[in-house]
Amino acid sequence: MPLRDELPPRTGPWASRFDTEEALVKADDALRAAALRDRDLSPVLPFGEVYGQWLDGLGNATAIAIDPAEPYGPDGGINYVYGDFLTEAHVYGVYRPAAGVGPQGPSAPGELWNTTLYPYPGGSLDPVTVPLAELGLDVPGVDRRFVNFCAGVLGVEAVDDLGMLKETFEGAWPDYREVVRVGLMHLARQPMPVERWYALTYVPFPDRKALGYYLAQVYAYLFDGYDAMPVAPQ
């Protein structure tokens, strides 16, 4: 049986957790500040930038996965492996403007509502450093914030919360909304290879046509008044 079938829906190849309330608060403080600084609703920060380098990063988060070498233990139960985070990991935040925020977007920490925060081990694609050209996103009007939108808002941990964002999306910064609009329109027409999309989001699509259709629905949902929230594949 494929290992992926053993994991709950909407879980990437790793599940992850913050180890303490203090670590969670520290992540929220850093990500919220980055969101306001960069005008970005889904900031991604290197783990070491939040918690310090090397051994200073231990004890703040734990990664959990099914052991790929030995998925079942001697008793037939699932064999999980655990790992501490070091500096190759990232911390993701997904925020939405608070209700009543003006047309210029959030300007204070309290004007951002948290949707989810999560740590993630380093993978095959680093959203912080991957060149836009490698994702087919080196087009006018698109910047790193759209990569974060895909990795965070449309990533495996938050994609089912898209409806929460829509409620207040008009309160996002105008330039952020435009970056997302241009990026979605571009990818709906020219989807990236599904292998690359999976490396960025951990959401699998059968082919580029299906991915493009989904992203066209996301565009319509956020910008054209489409009522039904698009549902990504399980």
XYZ file of N, CA and C in Angstrom:
702
model
N 0.853 -1.190 0.000
C 0.000 0.000 0.000
C 0.889 1.240 0.000
N 0.611 2.238 -0.851
C 1.434 3.444 -0.871
C 1.409 4.156 0.476
N 2.559 4.691 0.871
C 2.636 5.371 2.151
C 1.671 6.553 2.214
N 1.483 7.222 1.085
C 0.631 8.413 1.074
C -0.792 8.069 1.508
N -1.241 6.858 1.178
C -2.590 6.447 1.546
C -2.748 6.264 3.054
N -1.634 6.137 3.750
C -1.704 5.945 5.197
C -1.843 7.265 5.952
N -1.596 8.369 5.256
C -1.647 9.659 5.916
C -3.036 10.264 5.809
N -3.441 11.063 6.790
C -4.745 11.723 6.690
C -4.784 12.661 5.485
N -5.958 12.929 4.943
C -6.056 13.922 3.874
C -5.482 15.256 4.328
N -4.943 15.999 3.370
C -4.406 17.328 3.647
C -3.220 17.292 4.601
N -2.426 16.275 4.505
C -1.172 16.224 5.243
C -0.062 15.993 4.244
N 0.974 16.798 4.322
C 2.103 16.624 3.417
C 2.905 15.391 3.790
N 4.047 15.202 3.175
C 4.860 14.034 3.497
C 5.336 14.046 4.949
N 5.361 15.229 5.551
C 5.641 15.354 6.978
C 4.461 16.028 7.667
N 4.102 15.553 8.825
C 3.280 16.350 9.727
C 4.249 17.100 10.639
N 3.838 18.217 11.186
C 4.745 18.979 12.034
C 3.963 19.705 13.108
N 4.686 20.071 14.169
C 4.030 20.748 15.291
C 5.056 21.638 15.986
N 4.558 22.700 16.605
C 5.395 23.472 17.512
C 5.448 22.737 18.844
N 6.596 22.756 19.480
C 6.764 21.973 20.705
C 6.237 22.677 21.944
N 6.206 24.012 21.923
C 5.770 24.750 23.098
C 4.933 25.945 22.662
N 4.161 26.462 23.607
C 3.400 27.684 23.354
C 4.351 28.845 23.061
N 5.480 28.856 23.746
C 6.470 29.920 23.532
C 6.989 29.900 22.096
N 7.244 28.699 21.559
C 7.723 28.594 20.184
C 6.660 29.061 19.195
N 5.401 28.746 19.477
C 4.301 29.188 18.620
C 4.184 30.711 18.626
N 4.242 31.309 19.804
C 4.133 32.764 19.909
C 5.307 33.439 19.214
N 6.499 32.895 19.367
C 7.679 33.468 18.717
C 7.529 33.432 17.197
N 6.998 32.339 16.685
C 6.767 32.230 15.249
C 5.729 33.245 14.787
N 4.645 33.380 15.542
C 3.595 34.324 15.162
C 4.121 35.755 15.167
N 4.900 36.107 16.172
C 5.457 37.456 16.239
C 6.330 37.745 15.023
N 7.193 36.792 14.689
C 8.108 37.008 13.559
C 7.362 37.047 12.231
N 6.414 36.144 12.047
C 5.680 36.086 10.784
C 4.743 37.279 10.626
N 4.122 37.693 11.706
C 3.217 38.846 11.651
C 4.000 40.109 11.280
N 5.190 40.263 11.861
C 6.033 41.410 11.522
C 6.442 41.361 10.055
N 6.777 40.159 9.561
C 7.148 40.018 8.151
C 5.965 40.316 7.243
N 4.773 39.905 7.650
C 3.575 40.167 6.848
C 3.355 41.667 6.676
N 3.489 42.412 7.764
C 3.298 43.855 7.688
C 4.435 44.534 6.928
N 5.643 44.087 7.165
C 6.810 44.690 6.499
C 6.761 44.491 4.989
N 6.415 43.266 4.573
C 6.470 42.928 3.152
C 5.114 43.033 2.465
N 4.074 43.386 3.207
C 2.706 43.438 2.663
C 2.371 42.097 2.024
N 2.417 41.058 2.875
C 2.334 39.676 2.415
C 1.476 38.884 3.395
N 0.340 38.353 2.934
C -0.550 37.604 3.817
C -0.052 36.191 4.121
N 0.929 35.709 3.394
C 1.421 34.343 3.646
C 2.953 34.328 3.679
N 3.544 34.981 4.672
C 5.006 35.021 4.746
C 5.606 33.657 5.059
N 6.804 33.435 4.553
C 7.579 32.231 4.842
C 8.955 32.690 5.310
N 9.390 32.182 6.453
C 10.694 32.556 6.996
C 11.552 31.316 7.212
N 12.861 31.418 6.981
C 13.749 30.308 7.353
C 13.675 30.054 8.849
N 13.711 28.796 9.211
C 13.579 28.408 10.617
C 14.618 29.101 11.483
N 15.854 29.159 10.986
C 16.927 29.769 11.760
C 16.742 31.247 11.976
N 16.032 31.914 11.076
C 15.781 33.347 11.238
C 14.821 33.611 12.389
N 13.975 32.647 12.687
C 13.013 32.797 13.782
C 13.611 32.347 15.109
N 14.317 31.218 15.097
C 14.746 30.597 16.348
C 16.246 30.617 16.593
N 17.012 31.128 15.673
C 18.458 31.111 15.839
C 19.082 29.955 15.080
N 20.370 29.999 14.974
C 21.088 29.034 14.146
C 21.413 27.751 14.906
N 21.506 26.684 14.153
C 21.975 25.384 14.599
C 21.283 24.922 15.864
N 22.031 24.642 16.925
C 21.432 24.009 18.093
C 20.410 24.901 18.778
N 20.477 26.218 18.534
C 19.466 27.094 19.121
C 18.073 26.780 18.587
N 18.013 26.144 17.411
C 16.724 25.842 16.821
C 16.070 24.579 17.359
N 16.810 23.778 18.105
C 16.259 22.532 18.624
C 15.221 22.800 19.703
N 14.235 21.908 19.785
C 13.246 22.002 20.834
C 12.093 22.930 20.545
N 12.031 23.503 19.344
C 10.941 24.410 19.003
C 9.876 23.757 18.137
N 10.228 22.721 17.419
C 9.258 22.042 16.558
C 9.709 20.605 16.339
N 8.743 19.758 16.008
C 9.017 18.345 15.730
C 8.330 17.961 14.436
N 9.050 17.219 13.598
C 8.487 16.671 12.370
C 8.164 15.199 12.587
N 7.068 14.742 11.998
C 6.597 13.373 12.173
C 6.293 12.794 10.795
N 6.762 11.584 10.514
C 6.493 10.961 9.219
C 6.446 9.449 9.383
N 5.904 8.797 8.380
C 5.995 7.342 8.304
C 7.374 6.993 7.762
N 8.044 6.085 8.418
C 9.394 5.695 8.020
C 9.370 5.109 6.610
N 9.997 5.763 5.630
C 9.945 5.235 4.260
C 10.701 3.922 4.094
N 11.695 3.680 4.959
C 12.470 2.444 4.846
C 11.743 1.266 5.489
N 11.003 1.533 6.557
C 10.292 0.467 7.275
C 8.949 1.004 7.732
N 7.957 1.068 6.829
C 6.684 1.713 7.151
C 5.870 0.995 8.222
N 6.119 -0.302 8.416
C 5.368 -1.051 9.426
C 6.330 -1.674 10.433
N 5.937 -1.599 11.706
C 6.738 -2.208 12.752
C 6.490 -3.695 12.854
N 7.207 -4.375 13.765
C 7.059 -5.833 13.926
C 5.640 -6.268 14.252
N 4.863 -5.399 14.917
C 3.497 -5.770 15.281
C 2.483 -5.399 14.207
N 2.958 -4.897 13.054
C 2.054 -4.527 11.969
C 1.556 -3.101 12.039
N 1.888 -2.408 13.125
C 1.465 -1.016 13.249
C 2.333 -0.091 12.419
N 1.837 1.102 12.160
C 2.592 2.078 11.380
C 3.812 2.523 12.177
N 4.939 2.585 11.510
C 6.204 2.923 12.139
C 6.519 4.396 11.864
N 6.305 5.246 12.849
C 6.548 6.674 12.681
C 7.989 7.016 13.063
N 8.522 8.031 12.408
C 9.825 8.571 12.775
C 9.648 10.041 13.117
N 10.517 10.526 13.978
C 10.417 11.896 14.463
C 11.751 12.591 14.251
N 11.709 13.870 14.023
C 12.945 14.616 13.829
C 12.836 16.024 14.375
N 13.934 16.515 14.954
C 13.995 17.908 15.369
C 14.317 18.784 14.168
N 13.914 20.031 14.246
C 14.181 20.990 13.187
C 15.541 21.643 13.406
N 16.230 21.850 12.292
C 17.423 22.676 12.293
C 17.186 23.806 11.305
N 18.200 24.374 10.748
C 18.059 25.597 9.963
C 17.604 25.361 8.528
N 17.460 24.117 8.099
C 16.997 23.876 6.725
C 15.480 24.001 6.603
N 14.793 24.126 7.714
C 13.330 24.159 7.713
C 12.817 25.581 7.494
N 11.484 25.689 7.430
C 10.829 26.980 7.289
C 9.654 27.075 8.253
N 9.254 28.295 8.515
C 8.055 28.553 9.296
C 7.100 29.341 8.407
N 5.870 28.859 8.285
C 4.867 29.445 7.405
C 3.784 30.119 8.249
N 3.289 31.238 7.760
C 2.132 31.869 8.359
C 1.099 32.166 7.289
N -0.157 31.996 7.617
C -1.241 32.369 6.698
C -2.180 33.286 7.474
N -2.288 34.518 7.006
C -3.098 35.527 7.668
C -4.193 36.017 6.734
N -5.127 36.770 7.302
C -6.150 37.435 6.502
C -6.431 38.782 7.150
N -6.820 39.784 6.365
C -7.120 41.083 6.963
C -8.285 40.963 7.935
N -8.231 41.713 9.020
C -9.341 41.741 9.961
C -10.540 42.432 9.319
N -11.718 42.102 9.786
C -12.928 42.755 9.285
C -12.844 44.253 9.547
N -13.231 45.036 8.560
C -13.261 46.474 8.724
C -11.980 47.189 8.394
N -10.948 46.442 7.976
C -9.696 47.091 7.574
C -9.949 47.931 6.328
N -9.367 49.105 6.280
C -9.599 50.029 5.175
C -8.998 49.568 3.867
N -9.231 50.328 2.795
C -8.815 49.908 1.452
C -7.305 49.865 1.241
N -6.525 50.458 2.145
C -5.075 50.434 1.997
C -4.430 49.225 2.663
N -5.232 48.379 3.305
C -4.713 47.153 3.877
C -4.279 47.297 5.326
N -3.916 46.195 5.969
C -3.523 46.212 7.388
C -2.284 47.077 7.614
N -2.285 47.762 8.736
C -1.135 48.593 9.075
C -0.641 48.351 10.494
N -1.283 47.451 11.228
C -0.895 47.150 12.605
C -1.121 45.662 12.857
N -0.378 45.073 13.811
C -0.519 43.631 14.064
C -1.949 43.187 14.307
N -2.734 44.003 15.013
C -4.104 43.620 15.318
C -5.025 43.614 14.123
N -4.576 44.137 12.998
C -5.393 44.156 11.784
C -5.152 42.934 10.906
N -4.406 41.976 11.424
C -4.203 40.698 10.741
C -4.771 39.584 11.608
N -5.647 38.779 11.038
C -6.153 37.601 11.723
C -5.350 36.389 11.280
N -5.006 35.560 12.251
C -4.249 34.349 11.937
C -5.175 33.248 11.438
N -4.805 32.625 10.339
C -5.506 31.444 9.847
C -4.791 30.185 10.300
N -3.488 30.121 10.079
C -2.714 28.977 10.550
C -1.242 29.322 10.559
N -0.502 28.666 11.432
C 0.958 28.738 11.480
C 1.476 27.319 11.508
N 2.565 27.066 10.808
C 3.128 25.727 10.891
C 4.603 25.729 10.489
N 5.386 24.875 11.136
C 6.770 24.662 10.721
C 6.810 23.547 9.680
N 7.788 23.605 8.775
C 7.910 22.537 7.790
C 9.371 22.227 7.540
N 9.739 20.954 7.492
C 11.131 20.602 7.192
C 11.522 21.078 5.800
N 12.799 21.245 5.586
C 13.271 21.595 4.253
C 12.920 20.507 3.264
N 12.482 20.911 2.073
C 12.099 19.948 1.048
C 12.906 20.135 -0.212
N 12.362 19.654 -1.308
C 13.093 19.730 -2.570
C 12.982 21.099 -3.206
N 12.094 21.950 -2.691
C 11.919 23.272 -3.258
C 11.773 24.284 -2.118
N 12.641 25.264 -2.094
C 12.663 26.271 -1.041
C 11.933 27.516 -1.538
N 10.746 27.836 -1.002
C 10.003 28.987 -1.505
C 10.712 30.313 -1.267
N 11.624 30.349 -0.318
C 12.329 31.598 -0.016
C 13.375 31.933 -1.072
N 13.988 30.907 -1.657
C 15.112 31.152 -2.561
C 14.892 30.668 -3.995
N 13.860 29.871 -4.256
C 13.692 29.335 -5.611
C 13.537 30.490 -6.604
N 14.281 30.493 -7.700
C 14.136 31.565 -8.688
C 12.729 31.550 -9.294
N 12.168 32.727 -9.509
C 10.848 32.803 -10.120
C 10.845 32.108 -11.485
N 11.952 32.216 -12.212
C 12.024 31.601 -13.539
C 11.868 30.089 -13.455
N 12.359 29.485 -12.370
C 12.254 28.032 -12.216
C 10.807 27.578 -12.079
N 9.948 28.499 -11.625
C 8.527 28.197 -11.469
C 7.695 28.733 -12.629
N 8.353 29.327 -13.611
C 7.615 29.941 -14.714
C 6.891 31.200 -14.302
N 7.399 31.889 -13.295
C 6.728 33.068 -12.751
C 7.519 34.357 -12.959
N 8.509 34.323 -13.824
C 9.267 35.542 -14.125
C 8.516 36.361 -15.171
N 7.377 36.886 -14.753
C 6.508 37.660 -15.642
C 6.211 39.000 -14.971
N 5.911 40.027 -15.742
C 5.616 41.334 -15.152
C 4.445 41.262 -14.179
N 4.619 41.925 -13.038
C 3.545 41.995 -12.056
C 3.562 40.919 -10.999
N 4.473 39.937 -11.113
C 4.554 38.839 -10.144
C 5.849 38.978 -9.356
N 5.765 38.808 -8.045
C 6.969 38.814 -7.226
C 6.911 37.663 -6.223
N 7.876 37.644 -5.303
C 8.016 36.526 -4.371
C 6.750 36.292 -3.547
N 5.944 37.308 -3.357
C 4.733 37.141 -2.555
C 3.768 36.154 -3.185
N 3.777 36.031 -4.500
C 2.885 35.052 -5.127
C 3.389 33.632 -4.898
N 4.698 33.444 -4.857
C 5.248 32.131 -4.498
C 4.764 31.754 -3.096
N 4.830 32.712 -2.166
C 4.364 32.451 -0.807
C 2.862 32.177 -0.767
N 2.107 32.865 -1.606
C 0.659 32.621 -1.682
C 0.390 31.170 -2.086
N 1.110 30.702 -3.084
C 0.923 29.311 -3.521
C 1.357 28.339 -2.433
N 2.545 28.562 -1.854
C 3.079 27.645 -0.850
C 2.263 27.670 0.433
N 1.750 28.848 0.810
C 1.027 28.977 2.068
C -0.474 28.854 1.915
N -1.100 29.806 1.236
C -2.560 29.817 1.118
C -3.068 28.605 0.352
N -2.373 28.224 -0.731
C -2.804 27.083 -1.534
C -2.030 25.816 -1.202
N -1.206 25.861 -0.155
C -0.462 24.690 0.274
C -1.312 23.744 1.089
N -0.777 22.574 1.345
C -1.563 21.478 1.915
C -2.152 21.815 3.290
N -1.478 22.672 4.057
C -1.948 22.951 5.413
C -3.094 23.953 5.470
N -3.280 24.770 4.416
C -4.246 25.868 4.510
C -5.220 25.940 3.351
N -5.075 25.090 2.346
C -5.877 25.251 1.134
C -7.377 25.145 1.411
N -7.772 24.384 2.411
C -9.193 24.262 2.728
C -9.732 25.451 3.519
N -8.855 26.388 3.858
C -9.275 27.600 4.564
C -9.410 28.792 3.618
N -9.429 28.530 2.323
C -9.517 29.614 1.349
C -10.764 30.467 1.568
N -11.845 29.835 2.012
C -13.074 30.580 2.266
C -12.923 31.608 3.378
N -12.065 31.323 4.358
C -11.826 32.284 5.426
C -11.131 33.524 4.887
N -10.222 33.317 3.935
C -9.538 34.462 3.328
C -10.490 35.294 2.493
N -11.356 34.643 1.742
C -12.227 35.389 0.830
C -13.088 36.412 1.567
N -13.505 36.087 2.779
C -14.398 36.969 3.528
C -13.836 38.373 3.691
N -12.508 38.487 3.793
C -11.899 39.798 4.049
C -10.806 40.146 3.047
N -10.735 39.411 1.937
C -9.633 39.598 0.996
C -9.609 41.009 0.409
N -10.753 41.640 0.314
C -10.784 43.000 -0.226
C -10.057 43.983 0.682
N -9.791 43.596 1.918
C -9.030 44.441 2.825
C -7.534 44.243 2.746
N -7.060 43.378 1.839
C -5.616 43.199 1.654
C -5.032 44.421 0.952
N -3.727 44.566 1.030
C -3.057 45.679 0.382
C -3.328 45.629 -1.129
N -3.634 46.753 -1.751
C -3.957 46.743 -3.188
C -2.867 46.116 -4.045
N -1.591 46.381 -3.745
C -0.518 45.802 -4.559
C -0.422 44.294 -4.357
N -0.750 43.828 -3.135
C -0.749 42.384 -2.888
C -1.865 41.708 -3.684
N -3.033 42.286 -3.654
C -4.146 41.735 -4.435
C -3.779 41.675 -5.918
N -3.096 42.688 -6.402
C -2.735 42.706 -7.817
C -1.709 41.634 -8.143
N -0.739 41.433 -7.262
C 0.252 40.370 -7.475
C -0.443 39.004 -7.545
N -1.373 38.766 -6.626
C -2.098 37.487 -6.621
C -2.958 37.360 -7.873
N -3.616 38.427 -8.259
C -4.469 38.393 -9.455
C -3.650 38.060 -10.704
N -2.550 38.759 -10.902
C -1.714 38.529 -12.089
C -1.124 37.125 -12.060
N -0.655 36.693 -10.889
C -0.062 35.360 -10.794
C -1.056 34.253 -11.083
N -2.257 34.357 -10.528
C -3.275 33.331 -10.784
C -3.677 33.303 -12.247
N -3.838 34.475 -12.842
C -4.212 34.522 -14.252
C -3.132 33.880 -15.128
N -1.881 34.172 -14.784
C -0.774 33.600 -15.558
C -0.736 32.078 -15.437
N -0.833 31.555 -14.199
C -0.749 30.100 -14.013
C -1.988 29.371 -14.518
N -3.135 30.029 -14.502
C -4.325 29.395 -15.072
C -4.138 29.161 -16.564
N -3.422 30.069 -17.211
C -3.167 29.933 -18.645
C -1.964 29.056 -18.943
N -0.955 29.148 -18.097
C 0.283 28.397 -18.312
C 0.695 27.734 -16.993
N 0.024 26.667 -16.615
C 0.341 26.015 -15.335
C 1.768 25.496 -15.308
N 2.367 25.541 -14.122
C 3.686 24.932 -13.986
C 3.543 23.407 -13.974
N 4.595 22.665 -14.248
C 4.513 21.206 -14.159
C 3.985 20.765 -12.792
N 3.145 19.739 -12.784
C 2.503 19.347 -11.527
C 3.525 18.846 -10.505
N 4.651 18.304 -10.970
C 5.685 17.861 -10.035
C 6.251 19.053 -9.264
N 6.414 20.171 -9.962
C 6.935 21.367 -9.302
C 5.891 21.966 -8.361
N 4.632 21.942 -8.796
C 3.563 22.433 -7.918
C 3.509 21.613 -6.638
N 3.638 20.304 -6.752
C 3.624 19.449 -5.568
C 4.811 19.763 -4.661
N 5.986 19.994 -5.242
C 7.162 20.312 -4.435
C 6.974 21.616 -3.672
N 6.173 22.519 -4.226
C 5.931 23.815 -3.590
C 4.795 23.756 -2.575
N 3.747 22.968 -2.847
C 2.522 22.994 -2.045
C 2.185 21.686 -1.346
N 2.722 20.570 -1.800
C 2.357 19.226 -1.351
C 0.896 18.895 -1.638
N 0.326 19.521 -2.651
C -1.012 19.174 -3.136
C -0.845 18.567 -4.531
N -1.218 17.297 -4.737
C -0.987 16.640 -6.026
C -2.125 16.880 -7.017
N -1.776 17.130 -8.249
C -2.746 17.220 -9.343
C -2.367 16.189 -10.396
N -3.348 15.620 -11.078
C -3.027 14.565 -12.052
C -2.278 15.072 -13.274
N -2.546 16.303 -13.675
C -1.880 16.845 -14.861
C -2.007 18.364 -14.849
N -1.339 19.007 -15.782
C -1.309 20.477 -15.820
C -2.681 21.059 -16.161
N -3.448 20.348 -16.961
C -4.781 20.833 -17.307
C -5.651 20.953 -16.056
N -5.603 19.945 -15.197
C -6.387 19.971 -13.961
C -5.914 21.089 -13.045
N -4.607 21.299 -12.968
C -4.068 22.373 -12.146
C -4.510 23.736 -12.678
N -4.428 23.921 -13.988
C -4.850 25.181 -14.571
C -6.326 25.457 -14.333
N -7.147 24.432 -14.436
C -8.583 24.595 -14.193
C -8.840 24.992 -12.741
N -8.131 24.362 -11.821
C -8.289 24.697 -10.410
C -7.881 26.143 -10.134
N -6.760 26.568 -10.677
C -6.283 27.927 -10.433
C -7.203 28.962 -11.079
N -7.833 28.606 -12.200
C -8.828 29.498 -12.801
C -10.025 29.648 -11.863
N -10.396 28.571 -11.172
C -11.485 28.648 -10.194
C -11.094 29.510 -8.995
N -9.840 29.376 -8.549
C -9.378 30.207 -7.440
C -9.430 31.676 -7.840
N -9.009 31.973 -9.062
C -9.074 33.353 -9.560
C -10.521 33.853 -9.537
N -11.428 33.060 -10.065
C -12.832 33.466 -10.118
C -13.408 33.626 -8.711
N -12.982 32.782 -7.789
C -13.478 32.829 -6.412
C -13.041 34.105 -5.708
N -11.788 34.503 -5.903
C -11.261 35.668 -5.200
C -11.568 36.989 -5.905
N -11.748 36.940 -7.237
C -11.821 38.203 -7.976
C -13.098 38.394 -8.790
N -13.805 37.324 -9.103
C -14.959 37.459 -9.997
C -16.286 37.080 -9.359
N -16.312 36.914 -8.051
C -17.571 36.631 -7.384
C -18.065 35.206 -7.510
N -17.187 34.277 -7.886
C -17.553 32.851 -7.955
C -17.856 32.366 -6.538
N -19.021 31.771 -6.332
C -19.490 31.496 -4.973
C -18.900 30.233 -4.340
N -18.711 29.182 -5.113
C -18.287 27.899 -4.554
C -16.769 27.877 -4.369
N -16.326 27.573 -3.152
C -14.897 27.497 -2.914
C -14.278 26.335 -3.701
N -13.241 26.595 -4.499
C -12.586 25.496 -5.224
C -11.999 24.484 -4.238
N -12.132 23.222 -4.577
C -11.628 22.161 -3.714
C -10.451 21.488 -4.416
N -9.297 21.506 -3.762
C -8.121 20.856 -4.327
C -8.234 19.342 -4.161
N -7.492 18.587 -4.950
C -7.544 17.125 -4.834
C -7.116 16.658 -3.442
N -7.684 15.548 -3.004
C -7.256 14.960 -1.740
C -5.888 14.344 -1.924
